[in-house]
Coordinates of C-alpha atoms and ligand atoms in Angstrom, one line a residue:
X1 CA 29.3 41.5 -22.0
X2 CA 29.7 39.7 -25.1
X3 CA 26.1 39.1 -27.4
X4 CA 24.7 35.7 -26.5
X5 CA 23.3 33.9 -29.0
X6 CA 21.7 30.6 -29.7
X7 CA 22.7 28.7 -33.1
X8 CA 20.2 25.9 -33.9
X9 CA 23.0 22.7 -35.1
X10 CA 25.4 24.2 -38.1
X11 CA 25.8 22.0 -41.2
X12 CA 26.6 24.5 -43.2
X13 CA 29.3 23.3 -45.4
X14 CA 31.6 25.9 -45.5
X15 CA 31.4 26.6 -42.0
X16 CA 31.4 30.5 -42.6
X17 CA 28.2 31.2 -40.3
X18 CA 30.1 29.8 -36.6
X19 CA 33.2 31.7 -37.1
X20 CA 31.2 35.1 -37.9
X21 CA 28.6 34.3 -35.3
X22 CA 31.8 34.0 -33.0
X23 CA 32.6 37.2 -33.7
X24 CA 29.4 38.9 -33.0
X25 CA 29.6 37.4 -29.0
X26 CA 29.2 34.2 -27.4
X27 CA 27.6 30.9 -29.0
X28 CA 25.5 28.5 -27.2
X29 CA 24.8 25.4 -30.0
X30 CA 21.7 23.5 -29.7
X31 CA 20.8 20.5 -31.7
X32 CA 16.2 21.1 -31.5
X33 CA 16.5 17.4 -31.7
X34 CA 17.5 17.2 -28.2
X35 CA 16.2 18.9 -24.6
X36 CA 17.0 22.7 -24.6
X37 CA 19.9 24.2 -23.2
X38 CA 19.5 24.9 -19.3
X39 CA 17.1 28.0 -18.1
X40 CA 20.0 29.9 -17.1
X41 CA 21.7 29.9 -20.8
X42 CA 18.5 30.5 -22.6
X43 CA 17.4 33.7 -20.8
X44 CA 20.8 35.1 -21.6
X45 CA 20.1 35.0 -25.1
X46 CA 19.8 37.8 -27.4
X47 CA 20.1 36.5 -30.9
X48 CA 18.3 33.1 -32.0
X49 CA 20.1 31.9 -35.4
X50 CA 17.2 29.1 -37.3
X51 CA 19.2 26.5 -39.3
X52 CA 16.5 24.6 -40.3
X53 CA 12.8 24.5 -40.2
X54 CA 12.8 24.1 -36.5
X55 CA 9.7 24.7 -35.0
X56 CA 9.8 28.1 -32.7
X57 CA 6.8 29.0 -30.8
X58 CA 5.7 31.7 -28.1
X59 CA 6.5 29.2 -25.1
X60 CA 10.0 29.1 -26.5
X61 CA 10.3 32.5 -27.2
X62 CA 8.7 33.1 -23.6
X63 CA 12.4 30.8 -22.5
X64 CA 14.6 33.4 -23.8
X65 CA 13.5 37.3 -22.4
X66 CA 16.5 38.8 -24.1
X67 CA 15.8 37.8 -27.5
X68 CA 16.2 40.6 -29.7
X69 CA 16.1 39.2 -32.9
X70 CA 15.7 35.8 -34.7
X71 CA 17.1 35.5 -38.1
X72 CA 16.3 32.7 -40.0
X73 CA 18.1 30.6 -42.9
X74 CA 15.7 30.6 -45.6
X75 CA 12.7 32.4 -46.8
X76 CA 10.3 30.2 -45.6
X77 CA 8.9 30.9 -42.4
X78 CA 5.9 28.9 -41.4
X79 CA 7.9 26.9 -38.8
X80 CA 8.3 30.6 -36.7
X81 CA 4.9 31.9 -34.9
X82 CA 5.2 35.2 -36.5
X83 CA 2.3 36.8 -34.7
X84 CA 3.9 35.4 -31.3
X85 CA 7.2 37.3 -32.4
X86 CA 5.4 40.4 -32.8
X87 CA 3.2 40.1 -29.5
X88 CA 6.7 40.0 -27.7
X89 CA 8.4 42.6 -30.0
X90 CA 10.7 40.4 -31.5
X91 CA 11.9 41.1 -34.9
X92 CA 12.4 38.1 -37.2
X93 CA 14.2 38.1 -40.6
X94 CA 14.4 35.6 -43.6
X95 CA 16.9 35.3 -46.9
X96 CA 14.1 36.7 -49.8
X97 CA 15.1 37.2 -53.5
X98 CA 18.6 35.2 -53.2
X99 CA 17.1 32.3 -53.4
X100 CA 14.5 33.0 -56.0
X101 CA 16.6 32.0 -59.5
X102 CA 17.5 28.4 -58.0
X103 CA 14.2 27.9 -56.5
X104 CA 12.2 28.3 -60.2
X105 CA 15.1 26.3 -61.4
X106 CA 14.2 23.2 -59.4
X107 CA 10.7 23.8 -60.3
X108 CA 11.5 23.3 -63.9
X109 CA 13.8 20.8 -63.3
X110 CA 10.8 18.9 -61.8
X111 CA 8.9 20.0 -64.3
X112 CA 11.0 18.7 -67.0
X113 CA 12.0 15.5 -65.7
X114 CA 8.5 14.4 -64.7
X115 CA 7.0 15.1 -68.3
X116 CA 10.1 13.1 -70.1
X117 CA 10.0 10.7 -67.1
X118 CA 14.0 11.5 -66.7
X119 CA 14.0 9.5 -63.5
X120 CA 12.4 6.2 -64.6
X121 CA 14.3 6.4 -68.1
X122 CA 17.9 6.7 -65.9
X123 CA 16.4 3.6 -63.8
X124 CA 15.7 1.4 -67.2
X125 CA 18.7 2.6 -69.2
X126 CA 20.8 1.4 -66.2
X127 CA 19.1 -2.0 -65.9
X128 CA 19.2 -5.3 -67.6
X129 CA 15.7 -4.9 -69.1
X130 CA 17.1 -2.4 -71.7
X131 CA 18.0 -4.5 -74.6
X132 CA 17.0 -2.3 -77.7
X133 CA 16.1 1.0 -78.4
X134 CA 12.0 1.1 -78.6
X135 CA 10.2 4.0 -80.6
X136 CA 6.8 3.4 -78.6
X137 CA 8.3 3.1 -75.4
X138 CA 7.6 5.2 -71.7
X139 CA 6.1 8.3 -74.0
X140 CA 6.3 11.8 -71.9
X141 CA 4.3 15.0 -72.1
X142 CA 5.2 18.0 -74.2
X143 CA 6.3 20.9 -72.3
X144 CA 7.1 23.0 -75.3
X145 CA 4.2 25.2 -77.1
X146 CA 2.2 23.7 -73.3
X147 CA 0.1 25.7 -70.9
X148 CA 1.7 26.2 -67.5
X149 CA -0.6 27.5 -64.2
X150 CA 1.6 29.0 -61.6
X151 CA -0.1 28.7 -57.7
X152 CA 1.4 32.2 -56.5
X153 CA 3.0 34.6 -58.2
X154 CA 5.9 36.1 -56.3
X155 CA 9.3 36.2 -56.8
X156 CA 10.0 32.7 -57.3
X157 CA 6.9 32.0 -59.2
X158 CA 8.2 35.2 -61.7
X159 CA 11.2 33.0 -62.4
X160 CA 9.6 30.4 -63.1
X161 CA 7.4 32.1 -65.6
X162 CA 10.9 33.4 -67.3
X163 CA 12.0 29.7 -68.0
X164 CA 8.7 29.1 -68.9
X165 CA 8.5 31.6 -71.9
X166 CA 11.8 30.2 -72.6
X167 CA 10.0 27.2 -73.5
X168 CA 7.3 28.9 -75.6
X169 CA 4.6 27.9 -72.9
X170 CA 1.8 29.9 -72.2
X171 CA 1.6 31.5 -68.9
X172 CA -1.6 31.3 -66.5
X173 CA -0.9 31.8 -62.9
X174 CA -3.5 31.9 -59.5
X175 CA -2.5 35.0 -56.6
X176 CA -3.9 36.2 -54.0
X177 CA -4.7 39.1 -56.3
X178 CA -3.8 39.9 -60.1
X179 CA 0.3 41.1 -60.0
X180 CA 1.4 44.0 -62.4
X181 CA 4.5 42.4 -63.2
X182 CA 2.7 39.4 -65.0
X183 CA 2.1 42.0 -68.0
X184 CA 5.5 42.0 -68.8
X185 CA 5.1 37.9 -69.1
X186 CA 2.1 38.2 -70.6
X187 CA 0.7 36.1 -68.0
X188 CA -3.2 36.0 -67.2
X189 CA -4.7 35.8 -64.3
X190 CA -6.9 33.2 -63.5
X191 CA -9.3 31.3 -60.4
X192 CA -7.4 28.5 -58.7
X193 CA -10.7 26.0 -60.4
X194 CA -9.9 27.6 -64.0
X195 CA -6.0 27.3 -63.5
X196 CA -6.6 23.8 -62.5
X197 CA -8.6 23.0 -65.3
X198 CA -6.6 24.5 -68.3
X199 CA -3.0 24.3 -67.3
X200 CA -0.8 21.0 -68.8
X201 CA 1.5 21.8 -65.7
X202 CA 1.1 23.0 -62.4
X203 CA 3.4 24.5 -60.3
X204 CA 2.8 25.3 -56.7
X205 CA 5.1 28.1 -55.4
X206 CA 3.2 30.1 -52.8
X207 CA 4.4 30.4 -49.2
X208 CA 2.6 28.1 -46.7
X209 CA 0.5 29.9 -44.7
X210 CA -3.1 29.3 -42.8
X211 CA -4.9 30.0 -46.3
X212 CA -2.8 28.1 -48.2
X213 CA -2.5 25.2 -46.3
X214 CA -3.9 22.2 -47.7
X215 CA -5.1 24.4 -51.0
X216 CA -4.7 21.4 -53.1
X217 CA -6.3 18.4 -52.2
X218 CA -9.1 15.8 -53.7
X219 CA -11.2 18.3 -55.1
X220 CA -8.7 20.4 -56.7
X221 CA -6.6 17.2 -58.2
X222 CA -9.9 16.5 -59.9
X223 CA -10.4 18.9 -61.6
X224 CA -7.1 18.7 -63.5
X225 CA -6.5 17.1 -66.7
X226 CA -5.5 13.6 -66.6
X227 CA -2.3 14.3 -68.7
X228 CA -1.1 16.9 -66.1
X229 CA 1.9 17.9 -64.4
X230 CA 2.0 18.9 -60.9
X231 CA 5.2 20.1 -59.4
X232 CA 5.5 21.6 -55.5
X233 CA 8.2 23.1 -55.0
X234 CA 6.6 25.7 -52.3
X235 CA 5.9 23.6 -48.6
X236 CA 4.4 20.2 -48.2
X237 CA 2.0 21.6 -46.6
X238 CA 0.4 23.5 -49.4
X239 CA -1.0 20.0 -50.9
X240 CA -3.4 17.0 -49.0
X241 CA -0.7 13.9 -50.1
X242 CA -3.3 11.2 -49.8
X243 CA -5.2 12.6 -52.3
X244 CA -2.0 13.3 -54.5
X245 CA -1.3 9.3 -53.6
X246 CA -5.0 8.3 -55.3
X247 CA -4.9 11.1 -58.3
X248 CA -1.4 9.6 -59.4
X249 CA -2.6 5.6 -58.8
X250 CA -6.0 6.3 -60.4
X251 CA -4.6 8.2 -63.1
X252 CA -6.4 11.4 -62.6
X253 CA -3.3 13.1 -63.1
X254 CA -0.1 12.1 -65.0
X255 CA 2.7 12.7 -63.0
X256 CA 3.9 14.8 -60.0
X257 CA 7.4 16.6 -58.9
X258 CA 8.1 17.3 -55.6
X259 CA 10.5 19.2 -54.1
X260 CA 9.0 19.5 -50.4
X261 CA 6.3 17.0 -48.6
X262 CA 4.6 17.1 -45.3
X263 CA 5.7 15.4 -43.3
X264 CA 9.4 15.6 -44.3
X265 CA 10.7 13.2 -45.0
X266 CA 7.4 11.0 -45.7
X267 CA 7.2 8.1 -43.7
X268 CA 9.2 5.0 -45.1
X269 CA 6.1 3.1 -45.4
X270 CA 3.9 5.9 -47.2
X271 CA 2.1 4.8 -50.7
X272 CA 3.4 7.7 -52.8
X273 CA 6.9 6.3 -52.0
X274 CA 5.7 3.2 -54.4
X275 CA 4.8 5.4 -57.2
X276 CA 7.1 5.6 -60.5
X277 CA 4.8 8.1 -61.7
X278 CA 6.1 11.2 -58.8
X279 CA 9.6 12.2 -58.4
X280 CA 10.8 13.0 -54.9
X281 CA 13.4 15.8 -54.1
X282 CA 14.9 15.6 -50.4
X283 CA 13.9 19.8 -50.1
X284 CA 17.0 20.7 -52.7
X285 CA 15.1 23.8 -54.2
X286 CA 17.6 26.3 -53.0
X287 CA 20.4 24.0 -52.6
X288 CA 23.7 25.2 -55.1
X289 CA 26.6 26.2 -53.6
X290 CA 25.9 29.7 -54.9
X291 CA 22.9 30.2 -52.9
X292 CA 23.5 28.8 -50.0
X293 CA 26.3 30.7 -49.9
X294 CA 24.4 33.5 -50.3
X295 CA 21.7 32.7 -47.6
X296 CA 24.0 32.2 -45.4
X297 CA 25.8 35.7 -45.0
X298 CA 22.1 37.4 -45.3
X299 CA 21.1 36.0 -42.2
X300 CA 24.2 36.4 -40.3
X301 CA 23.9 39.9 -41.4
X302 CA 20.2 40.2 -40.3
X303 CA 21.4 38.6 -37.5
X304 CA 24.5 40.9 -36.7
X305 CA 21.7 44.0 -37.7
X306 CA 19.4 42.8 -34.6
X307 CA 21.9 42.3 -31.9
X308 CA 22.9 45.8 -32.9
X309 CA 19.8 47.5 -32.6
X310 CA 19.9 48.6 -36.4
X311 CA 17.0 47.8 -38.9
X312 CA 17.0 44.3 -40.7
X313 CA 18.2 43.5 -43.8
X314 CA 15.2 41.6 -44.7
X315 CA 13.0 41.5 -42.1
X316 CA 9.2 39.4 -42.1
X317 CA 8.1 40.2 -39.2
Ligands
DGY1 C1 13.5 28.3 -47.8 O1 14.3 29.2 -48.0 O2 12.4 28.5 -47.2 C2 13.8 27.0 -48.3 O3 12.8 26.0 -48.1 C3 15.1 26.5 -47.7 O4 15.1 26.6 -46.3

């Protein structure tokens, strides 16, 4: 019998996952917006394909007896209960590395355009209120000759550090533990509290996890430097947004980029929305053609690996 296997709603634009999941056996597609697909279908299934950060948890896994592997479009994994997976012996795999270059590129892409307010000055060039060219007007930060902190140091967070000695920054990043690579960089390790406290721009690209979530909040914003830069470009999660909401009003910090927020979106109504001093990316971090591209054949792959029995390309867990 052909594999079955469950495809969380394609958008994918150039439509290359369905026809080579079709190939690989029969395809059940399920939008996680609406109820699940009938008992009958879901214990058939073998292969679970995660478009999207849909949530998958042990009573859903506990649906589907079959499942042999879930591969997931992305790295990020906090929306899978890894430890669930493993209880039921169900290998999970993610998209690492291919995604790491455009990632650090939307960091400092935030990074850039929220120092030389890029968004506000598009806004006022457009608008009626720009009559004459202004030497004292909407002054930005220097990123050049600058001290960057990078909130974990892993493959993205290296690239980032590339494009930052690019810049002629000066590299300080916060890890779990010190990384050999940063010698290369010349990077030093430092505590989160010291990082906070030197760096001219932060950047937050550590995976969300139970010790990372809500790492940044009231405490930590204060103790940054009131000209700072924050950027998140890791999960929403990572960071308490209220607090973000008062250190940007109150002028505790100078500006934010965000790629990611928790919820996502924000609610319609929330007060960072009303900010001009925080730029707000609809989750684009790994979004080029590229390396989507890219993601998407690795996890069919992982995918096709699984239903196989044969190891995973990249597997997490
Ligand atoms: C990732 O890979 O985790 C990105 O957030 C895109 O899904």
């Amino acid at each position: 019998m052909a594999h079955q296997i469950l495809l969380h709603t394609e958008v994918e634009p150039y439509q290359t996952i369905r026809p080579q999941l079709e190939a690989l056996g029969e395809i059940c597609q399920w939008n996680p917006l609406e109820p699940l697909p009938p008992a009958e279908v879901l214990r058939r299934i073998e292969g679970l394909y995660n478009f999207g950060h849909h949530r998958l948890d042990g009573a859903k896994m506990d649906l589907m007896p079959r499942l042999k592997v879930i591969s997931n479009f992305g790295v990020g994994v906090d929306h899978i209960d890894l430890e669930a997976a493993r209880q039921r012996g169900i290998p999970v795999a993610n998209t690492p590395k291919l995604l790491d270059g455009a990632t650090a590129d939307m960091t400092f892409a935030l990074l850039l355009a929220a120092a030389r307010n890029l968004v506000r000055g598009d806004h006022f060039a457009r608008s009626a209120a720009f009559t004459h060219y202004d030497p004292s007007f909407m002054l930005g930060q220097e990123v050049h000759g600058a001290v960057l902190g990078i909130v974990g140091l892993g493959s993205i967070g290296y690239q980032v550090a590339r494009r930052a000695l690019a810049f002629d920054m000066r590299v300080i990043y916060h890890n779990r533990q010190p990384r050999a690579q940063a010698a290369e960089l010349g990077a030093r390790y430092v505590p989160l509290d010291e990082l906070l406290a030197q760096a001219d721009f932060v950047t937050l690209n550590m995976p969300l996890t139970p010790q990372t979530r809500g790492m940044i909040g009231q405490r930590e914003l204060a103790l940054m430097k009131p000209t700072a830069v924050l950027v998140n470009a890791a999960r929403g999660g990572v960071l308490d947004h209220q607090a973000l909401y008062e250190a940007l009003r109150e002028g505790k910090i100078w500006a934010a980029g965000l790629d990611v927020t928790e919820p996502e979106p924000l609610p319609r109504n929330h007060p960072l929305l009303g900010l001009d001093n925080v730029i707000i990316m609809p989750h684009l971090g790994s979004a080029t053609h590229q390396t989507r591209q890219a993601m998407a054949q690795r996890s069919v792959d992982n995918l096709r690996a699984g239903l196989e029995g044969k190891p995973l390309l990249s597997r997490v867990a």
